[in-house]
Amino acid sequence: MAPERPPQVFAEAGRQSGLQVWRVEKLELVAVPPGLHGDFFVGDAYLVLHTERRGSGVAYRLHYWLGKECTQDESTAAAIFAVQMDDYLGGKPVQSREIQGYESTEFVGYFKGGIKYKAGGVASGFNHVVTNDLSAQRLLHIKGRRVVRATEVPLAWTSFNKGDCFIIDLGTLRCSYILGAYSGVDAVKGEQEIYQWCGSSCNKYERLKATQVAIGIRDNERNGRSKLITVEEGSEPDRLIEVLGSKPQLPECGDDDDELADITNRRSAKLYMVSDASGSMKVSVIAEENPFSMAMLLSEECFILDNGAARKIFVWKGKNANPQERKAAMKNAEQFIQQMNYPANTQIQVLPEGGETPIFKQFFKDWKDKDQSDGFGKVCVTERVAKIEQIEFDATKLHESPQMAAQHNMVDDGSGKVEIWRVESSGRVPVGPETYGQFYGGDCYIILYTYPRGQIIYTWQGAHATKDELTASAFLTVQLDRLLNDQAVQIRVSQGKEPPHLLSLFKNKPLIVYKDGTSKKEGQKPAPPTRLFQIRRNLAAITRIAEVDVDATSLNSNDVFVLKLPNNSGYTWIGKGANTEEEQGAQYIASILKCQTAKINEGQEPEEFWKVLGGKKKYQTSSQLLTKAEDHPPRLYGCSNKTGRFIIEEVPGEFTQDDLAEDDVMLLDVWDQVFVWIGKDANETERQESVKSVPLKNRYEALDPESGRGQSRRLSACGSESEGRPVNKADILVGVCYRPPHQDDEDDELFYKQLADVSKSPALVLEGDFNLPGVCWKLNTAEKRQSRRFLERIEDNFPLQLVNEPTRGEAPLDLLFTNREGLVEDVVVGDSLGHNDHEIREFSILREAKRAINKTSALEFQRADFGLLRRLVQRVPWETALENKGVQKRWTRLKKKS
């Protein structure tokens, strides 16, 4: 057992920022030299502490790592040491248990050179010592693209495959060749050689990662006294053949593919209260499904958040909980895993109250940190926020200060050429330059910005734009990009989320965003007689003006507001934290509205002012609201379908430009914006799927907490479902689809493949405009070839189509599909919205699908292989088989042949 007193090595724990690693040796902790961080013997257990100091605050991440061959005594000792270190550091660390091969993304992110698994352990006499004995020979198998693991495998051809990279470390070599006059003479060559062997099917990104691992071995283990040699499959030097023997035929890939993002079902999380006051662990269910309420977590108790379906368990320790229960948190989690029959490699994370991670918080619908603001803006939070030096924006220094430009997302000062079109049913309609910078919430706009380094297309989408306009704006943006030879940068902007650079395009004019309405000639309505506008400076003199609700709660002490009254008079309300640029913006909007306003300072409002705003109410007054805290560090994700399925995988640790894989699409998430970087060698599927993932990422992150904020968000899991199982709200996948009316066959095939993929969901509701008028859904017949093809593919995947009435003219273009009986009911078609020529479809989605009790056996046609059935039927020469036969004989013949 580990000693009860904290080991002396704890005295150095967490004193400085950075990484510290200890190995359990003979039930004692022994520090691992920094040069060997990332090397793990599979027969050992380790403690890893990551410390980040920020001024007077500090954040700890404590992990204990268990090799697959470590003994029970070592794993127990590591767990005890983790509890002791947590206690020594005041209970502040977030604790995690790491299992070999199943480490968390945070853990592997500490080791940018990759994790190297070494055979043996301390019991076998293997030590973490930098030594001059360099004669050992070994073979390392390099796996993974972003999370790199180097596993020591037997030094033999049987360990190789064509799809991966390997490192052959031969130590000090006795060579049979020396350059020069002594060629062919045996001699001892003092230089050590490390070979990087690259399979013929490996890609360049895997080569890069293998090179990084090889360099780490050379610099850290061989003290820089080795030569790196890259070897291509089929060009092996004699020395390798001498060591490995004759080369056999190698398999195409390994038994297990590259490390993949785990796409297990992440929806079924539960919350338990845990207690072991009686000496044995007792758990009681608090909530059966997420998202949970923060009020469920009591400071006097400990809780287990069970996300076992995603192989992760969280233990939350209330600050006033029983000290013994707090110390037993990790033990209770391990007992819970056994009790629930979860895999032994299930990850465990122990969180102190106040030290919750973003992944944990996303299970809660109303999570709020104690320093978090309720209104606009953010509040600085010490101890939990990465400190980033804020640089004041100065447009004149953009070119000489890349750091300032990057921090404020400004590619230039906005002095380039600007062209704006409004999206209408007829296409792009030019907007007059005199109205540039005035956007209506009922419209969509396309803004083309041209500057010396390229072109940017902003697609601005109003909050009250119709579905057709939103769809058209996306298509017209792609169309414009194609006219520009696919070289433009595309940026989608939602109303109210305008980036600083877009605001800078209108020269000295502020951007004005009207709450709703339209600038189309035929769709205009009289503006309301009373209106309220908020004026806020974003960067330097760049100002944004937005129409807000006419209510006192809309006010903010840091801004200026213009209240327009029916008689073209009004008020300019100046908050205590307002600035000169915002007052100038107020004068500008007043001139646009053609109203005369009286200036009033906050706190000196006349009675009429409050009366118009519905009475005096609470509004945002904190001066801290302008303080921008970088409480959401940027995160990078790679999007790839190299394995045959589309996967989004986070790049762990501190990333650089070297992590941008040219054969993938990368997503850079900076919280308020998401950048899609398209590698030059990325395929079409990766380009399309990655862009689709961006809106899902923002809308559904609470439904997939384990994925963090950047994994592939899935509303439900694909796979089988037991008969009669109630449908959970989190299981139901609801989709909206639009198929262009003149889509070609190639795009149709991709479309049908997507339909087939989503139809595998346990409970799916799919609604949309499919633009195929030639289908008769009552008789399941179709006239045109495209419509017949659509009908065939739909019948393969969906048993039910629920709209049988015309939705546009005489044609049922808008359809409603579901793959589960009783899931949708009350389908009503009728009326139209605004100027839209499609009928509104209304329907109800039931939480539990209604099932009639029927003891009659029935075939499940939706599970049949219709493709195989068609192929079998097509093999029969029906004209010959049915020739010269009557109806009854033909029918008998048809049944026999089928």
XYZ file of C-alpha atoms in Angstrom, residues 147-570:
424
model
C -3.552 12.006 -31.242
C -0.277 10.222 -31.864
C 0.685 7.044 -30.011
C 3.925 5.182 -30.554
C 3.616 1.593 -29.330
C 6.606 -0.698 -28.988
C 5.960 -3.904 -30.950
C 8.084 -6.986 -31.764
C 11.032 -6.186 -34.043
C 9.820 -8.324 -36.947
C 8.137 -7.955 -40.338
C 4.928 -9.395 -38.850
C 4.436 -6.090 -37.020
C 4.439 -4.038 -40.256
C 1.633 -3.018 -42.604
C 1.396 -0.781 -45.657
C -0.929 1.788 -44.126
C 1.188 3.058 -41.217
C 4.599 4.439 -40.324
C 7.160 2.657 -38.134
C 10.350 3.723 -36.382
C 13.223 1.242 -36.249
C 15.733 2.235 -33.579
C 18.846 0.077 -34.017
C 20.984 1.777 -31.394
C 24.776 1.690 -31.941
C 25.327 -0.126 -35.211
C 27.887 -2.617 -36.480
C 27.654 -1.896 -40.168
C 28.738 -3.842 -43.230
C 29.303 -0.724 -45.277
C 31.429 2.428 -44.898
C 31.758 5.012 -47.614
C 35.101 5.471 -49.349
C 38.050 3.123 -49.954
C 36.951 0.696 -47.199
C 33.583 -0.074 -48.815
C 32.439 -3.602 -48.049
C 34.651 -3.993 -44.978
C 32.981 -4.802 -41.630
C 33.575 -2.037 -39.140
C 31.931 -0.483 -36.123
C 30.242 2.758 -36.937
C 29.880 4.995 -33.887
C 26.944 6.974 -35.231
C 23.517 5.674 -34.240
C 20.764 5.436 -36.822
C 16.997 5.727 -36.480
C 14.949 4.620 -39.475
C 11.513 6.010 -40.241
C 9.789 3.417 -42.432
C 6.774 4.699 -44.384
C 4.190 2.284 -45.781
C 3.090 2.790 -49.366
C -0.476 3.630 -48.249
C 0.353 6.078 -45.455
C -0.360 9.759 -46.073
C 1.875 12.762 -45.678
C 0.247 13.842 -42.436
C 1.086 10.522 -40.820
C 4.640 10.910 -42.139
C 4.901 14.310 -40.458
C 3.749 12.937 -37.112
C 6.127 9.992 -37.365
C 8.983 12.411 -38.046
C 8.066 14.397 -34.922
C 8.216 11.215 -32.825
C 11.559 10.204 -34.370
C 13.033 13.638 -33.673
C 11.840 13.379 -30.069
C 13.622 10.013 -29.686
C 16.799 11.424 -31.188
C 16.869 14.600 -29.079
C 15.521 13.283 -25.760
C 16.587 9.649 -25.597
C 19.693 9.651 -27.782
C 20.955 13.067 -26.680
C 21.019 14.201 -30.287
C 23.611 11.541 -31.226
C 21.568 9.777 -33.895
C 20.978 10.126 -37.611
C 17.412 10.022 -38.936
C 16.899 8.090 -42.175
C 13.594 7.963 -44.005
C 12.878 4.693 -45.795
C 10.086 4.140 -48.317
C 8.410 0.748 -48.528
C 10.217 -1.269 -51.208
C 13.501 0.618 -50.787
C 14.726 -0.930 -47.544
C 18.542 -0.767 -47.059
C 20.563 -3.927 -46.478
C 20.946 -3.168 -42.781
C 17.172 -3.419 -42.208
C 16.965 -6.669 -44.158
C 19.856 -7.978 -42.063
C 17.978 -7.208 -38.837
C 14.439 -8.072 -39.935
C 15.117 -10.863 -42.399
C 13.593 -11.335 -45.835
C 10.620 -9.079 -46.394
C 7.284 -10.919 -46.856
C 4.089 -9.634 -48.453
C 2.696 -7.010 -46.064
C -1.007 -6.471 -45.255
C -2.708 -3.315 -46.478
C -3.482 -1.989 -43.005
C -3.245 -2.921 -39.360
C -5.790 -4.943 -37.424
C -7.073 -1.712 -35.928
C -7.476 1.467 -37.979
C -5.986 4.838 -37.122
C -7.211 6.280 -33.854
C -10.771 7.389 -34.557
C -13.055 9.808 -32.746
C -15.435 7.606 -30.782
C -18.923 8.000 -32.231
C -20.771 6.166 -29.498
C -24.154 7.193 -28.209
C -23.653 10.245 -25.989
C -27.216 11.164 -25.248
C -28.110 9.027 -22.228
C -26.650 10.864 -19.244
C -28.062 10.534 -15.739
C -27.376 12.319 -12.466
C -26.980 10.477 -9.145
C -26.401 11.588 -5.584
C -23.729 9.427 -3.961
C -23.090 8.670 -0.309
C -20.831 6.271 1.566
C -21.501 7.589 5.078
C -22.497 4.085 6.139
C -19.245 2.586 4.821
C -20.713 1.275 1.572
C -21.530 3.360 -1.468
C -25.182 4.246 -2.021
C -26.470 6.063 -5.087
C -29.887 7.582 -5.690
C -31.155 8.863 -9.023
C -31.680 12.633 -9.207
C -32.481 12.998 -12.917
C -33.000 10.381 -15.630
C -32.030 12.517 -18.628
C -30.086 15.643 -19.503
C -29.886 18.582 -19.721
C -29.979 18.933 -15.943
C -30.637 21.951 -13.769
C -27.722 23.483 -11.881
C -29.950 23.675 -8.788
C -29.743 19.875 -8.510
C -26.108 20.122 -7.367
C -25.984 20.733 -3.611
C -22.781 21.961 -1.960
C -23.318 19.550 0.948
C -23.280 16.427 -1.237
C -21.282 14.550 -3.862
C -22.796 13.570 -7.210
C -22.035 11.214 -10.082
C -22.894 12.337 -13.586
C -23.173 9.116 -15.559
C -22.322 9.376 -19.247
C -21.280 5.731 -19.381
C -22.632 5.243 -22.909
C -19.844 7.584 -23.992
C -17.350 5.864 -21.628
C -17.109 8.816 -19.235
C -18.070 9.304 -15.579
C -17.915 12.631 -13.695
C -17.800 12.939 -9.897
C -18.735 16.382 -8.557
C -17.586 17.197 -5.002
C -19.612 19.817 -3.151
C -17.429 22.233 -1.197
C -19.289 21.487 2.065
C -19.558 17.735 1.543
C -18.300 15.220 4.107
C -14.439 15.182 3.888
C -14.404 11.382 3.781
C -16.865 11.370 0.886
C -14.731 13.912 -0.971
C -11.626 11.764 -0.541
C -13.497 8.639 -1.617
C -14.758 10.246 -4.853
C -12.457 8.300 -7.187
C -13.057 5.023 -5.353
C -16.804 5.545 -5.551
C -16.556 6.207 -9.284
C -14.661 2.936 -9.810
C -17.256 1.051 -7.773
C -20.010 2.708 -9.792
C -18.421 1.551 -13.059
C -18.327 -2.028 -11.764
C -21.888 -1.765 -10.483
C -23.154 -0.550 -13.879
C -21.094 -3.147 -15.780
C -19.361 -0.444 -17.806
C -16.077 -1.217 -19.615
C -12.965 -1.067 -17.431
C -11.527 1.638 -19.696
C -14.342 4.094 -18.871
C -12.823 7.508 -18.174
C -13.281 9.092 -14.751
C -13.043 12.789 -13.947
C -13.384 14.188 -10.407
C -14.372 17.863 -10.185
C -14.343 20.136 -7.141
C -17.184 22.638 -6.850
C -16.055 25.778 -8.656
C -13.574 23.881 -10.854
C -16.017 22.439 -13.381
C -14.828 21.885 -16.938
C -16.736 23.117 -20.023
C -17.623 19.528 -20.958
C -19.265 18.978 -17.559
C -21.124 22.299 -17.675
C -22.681 21.489 -21.028
C -24.828 18.802 -19.411
C -26.722 21.608 -17.626
C -29.280 23.822 -19.312
C -28.839 26.769 -16.949
C -25.185 26.624 -15.869
C -23.942 29.942 -14.591
C -20.613 30.702 -12.919
C -20.776 32.875 -9.852
C -19.087 35.818 -11.618
C -21.047 35.462 -14.838
C -23.040 38.433 -16.114
C -26.759 38.104 -16.861
C -26.761 40.632 -19.665
C -24.694 41.746 -22.623
C -20.963 41.270 -22.545
C -18.735 39.114 -20.380
C -17.094 39.469 -17.013
C -13.447 38.688 -16.256
C -13.085 35.678 -13.981
C -9.752 35.132 -12.270
C -8.306 31.660 -11.755
C -10.442 30.093 -14.515
C -9.792 32.341 -17.504
C -6.690 32.167 -19.663
C -4.993 35.526 -19.543
C -4.609 37.034 -23.012
C -2.986 40.390 -23.445
C -5.588 42.764 -24.861
C -4.338 45.059 -27.612
C -6.246 48.271 -28.275
C -7.468 48.427 -31.857
C -5.843 50.969 -34.173
C -6.768 50.703 -37.861
C -3.640 52.592 -38.941
C -1.413 49.842 -37.500
C -3.189 46.792 -38.930
C -0.391 45.897 -41.341
C 2.402 46.275 -38.806
C 0.634 44.440 -35.986
C -0.573 40.987 -37.084
C -1.348 40.095 -33.458
C -3.783 43.020 -33.171
C -5.365 42.175 -36.527
C -5.841 38.535 -35.513
C -7.209 39.371 -32.072
C -9.869 41.657 -33.539
C -10.515 39.483 -36.640
C -9.629 42.280 -39.053
C -8.100 41.305 -42.407
C -7.674 44.982 -43.325
C -9.158 48.407 -42.561
C -12.238 47.982 -44.784
C -11.068 50.424 -47.469
C -11.566 47.992 -50.372
C -14.429 47.795 -52.893
C -17.890 46.886 -51.574
C -20.830 45.516 -53.621
C -24.174 44.533 -52.039
C -27.128 42.536 -53.367
C -30.464 41.746 -51.756
C -31.669 38.138 -52.056
C -34.985 37.820 -53.885
C -36.839 35.031 -55.681
C -35.408 36.289 -58.981
C -31.834 36.078 -57.694
C -29.373 38.758 -56.587
C -30.806 42.299 -56.829
C -28.293 45.191 -56.535
C -28.739 47.543 -53.595
C -28.250 51.265 -54.169
C -24.952 52.575 -52.710
C -26.865 55.300 -50.876
C -28.450 52.625 -48.649
C -25.279 50.582 -48.037
C -25.073 49.674 -44.373
C -28.843 49.563 -43.765
C -30.047 45.981 -43.305
C -33.603 44.818 -42.606
C -34.418 41.806 -40.417
C -36.829 40.456 -43.036
C -34.166 40.334 -45.773
C -30.972 38.519 -46.687
C -28.004 40.288 -48.280
C -24.839 39.232 -50.092
C -21.845 41.533 -49.647
C -18.786 41.110 -51.877
C -15.650 42.759 -50.537
C -12.612 43.014 -52.834
C -9.192 44.001 -51.504
C -5.584 43.507 -52.722
C -5.201 40.047 -51.134
C -8.457 38.532 -52.376
C -12.215 38.599 -51.984
C -14.662 37.938 -49.127
C -18.344 37.098 -49.539
C -20.471 37.929 -46.495
C -23.951 36.371 -46.475
C -26.067 38.378 -44.014
C -29.264 36.603 -42.937
C -32.040 38.511 -41.207
C -33.762 37.048 -38.168
C -37.178 37.268 -39.869
C -36.186 36.172 -43.374
C -38.243 33.342 -44.867
C -36.939 29.796 -45.229
C -36.868 30.244 -49.009
C -34.755 33.386 -48.701
C -32.329 31.731 -46.300
C -31.959 28.789 -48.670
C -31.601 31.055 -51.708
C -28.938 33.147 -49.971
C -26.778 30.047 -49.510
C -27.168 28.974 -53.142
C -26.520 32.453 -54.494
C -23.393 32.726 -52.356
C -22.046 29.490 -53.820
C -23.001 30.681 -57.307
C -21.109 33.952 -56.813
C -18.093 32.089 -55.464
C -18.039 29.918 -58.584
C -18.074 33.038 -60.752
C -14.980 34.096 -58.786
C -13.254 30.754 -59.571
C -13.916 29.368 -56.063
C -11.252 31.653 -54.611
C -13.348 33.825 -52.293
C -13.635 33.414 -48.530
C -17.292 32.817 -47.559
C -18.648 34.087 -44.227
C -22.227 33.553 -43.084
C -23.475 36.238 -40.670
C -26.651 36.044 -38.613
C -28.444 39.233 -37.600
C -26.882 40.631 -34.446
C -23.632 38.635 -34.868
C -21.851 40.937 -37.320
C -18.035 40.619 -37.098
C -15.929 43.794 -36.730
C -14.590 43.625 -40.275
C -18.088 43.661 -41.784
C -18.917 46.723 -39.684
C -15.845 48.499 -41.080
C -16.953 48.188 -44.736
C -19.313 51.150 -44.662
C -16.562 53.713 -44.260
C -17.664 56.453 -41.848
C -21.258 55.198 -41.618
C -22.384 52.949 -38.762
C -24.161 49.726 -39.681
C -27.925 50.035 -39.076
C -29.910 46.856 -38.475
C -33.685 47.261 -38.480
C -35.401 44.652 -36.320
C -37.713 43.398 -39.079
C -39.304 44.693 -42.274
C -37.808 44.641 -45.763
C -36.230 46.953 -48.321
C -38.062 45.201 -51.201
C -40.396 47.555 -53.033
C -43.402 45.258 -52.983
C -43.067 44.042 -49.417
C -42.720 47.257 -47.428
C -45.083 48.081 -44.591
C -45.356 51.322 -42.616
C -42.739 51.500 -39.873
C -43.988 51.512 -36.269
C -44.574 55.043 -34.957
C -42.450 54.405 -31.845
C -39.025 52.799 -32.198
C -35.924 52.298 -30.039
C -32.361 52.037 -31.392
C -29.225 50.991 -29.522
C -25.870 52.482 -30.525
C -22.709 50.632 -29.485
C -19.095 51.151 -30.475
C -17.311 47.903 -31.380
C -13.766 48.854 -32.390
C -12.194 52.322 -32.374
C -14.743 54.430 -34.315
C -16.594 51.418 -35.780
C -20.185 51.611 -34.543
C -23.248 49.393 -34.870
C -26.848 50.571 -34.536
C -29.564 47.999 -33.875
C -33.303 48.370 -33.455
C -34.438 46.769 -30.188
C -37.692 46.207 -28.353
C -39.379 49.383 -27.095
C -39.022 48.446 -23.459
C -36.989 49.726 -20.511
C -35.259 46.353 -20.134
C -33.492 46.984 -23.476
C -31.422 49.833 -21.999
C -27.741 49.444 -21.112
C -25.648 51.910 -19.137
C -22.681 51.442 -21.473
C -24.500 52.545 -24.637
C -26.504 55.345 -26.246
C -30.163 54.876 -27.277
C -32.435 56.860 -29.583
C -36.177 56.715 -28.814
C -38.266 57.886 -31.795
C -41.796 59.108 -30.997
C -44.788 59.275 -33.380
C -44.540 63.037 -33.951
C -40.937 62.811 -35.276
C -39.585 63.938 -31.940
C -37.758 61.775 -29.445
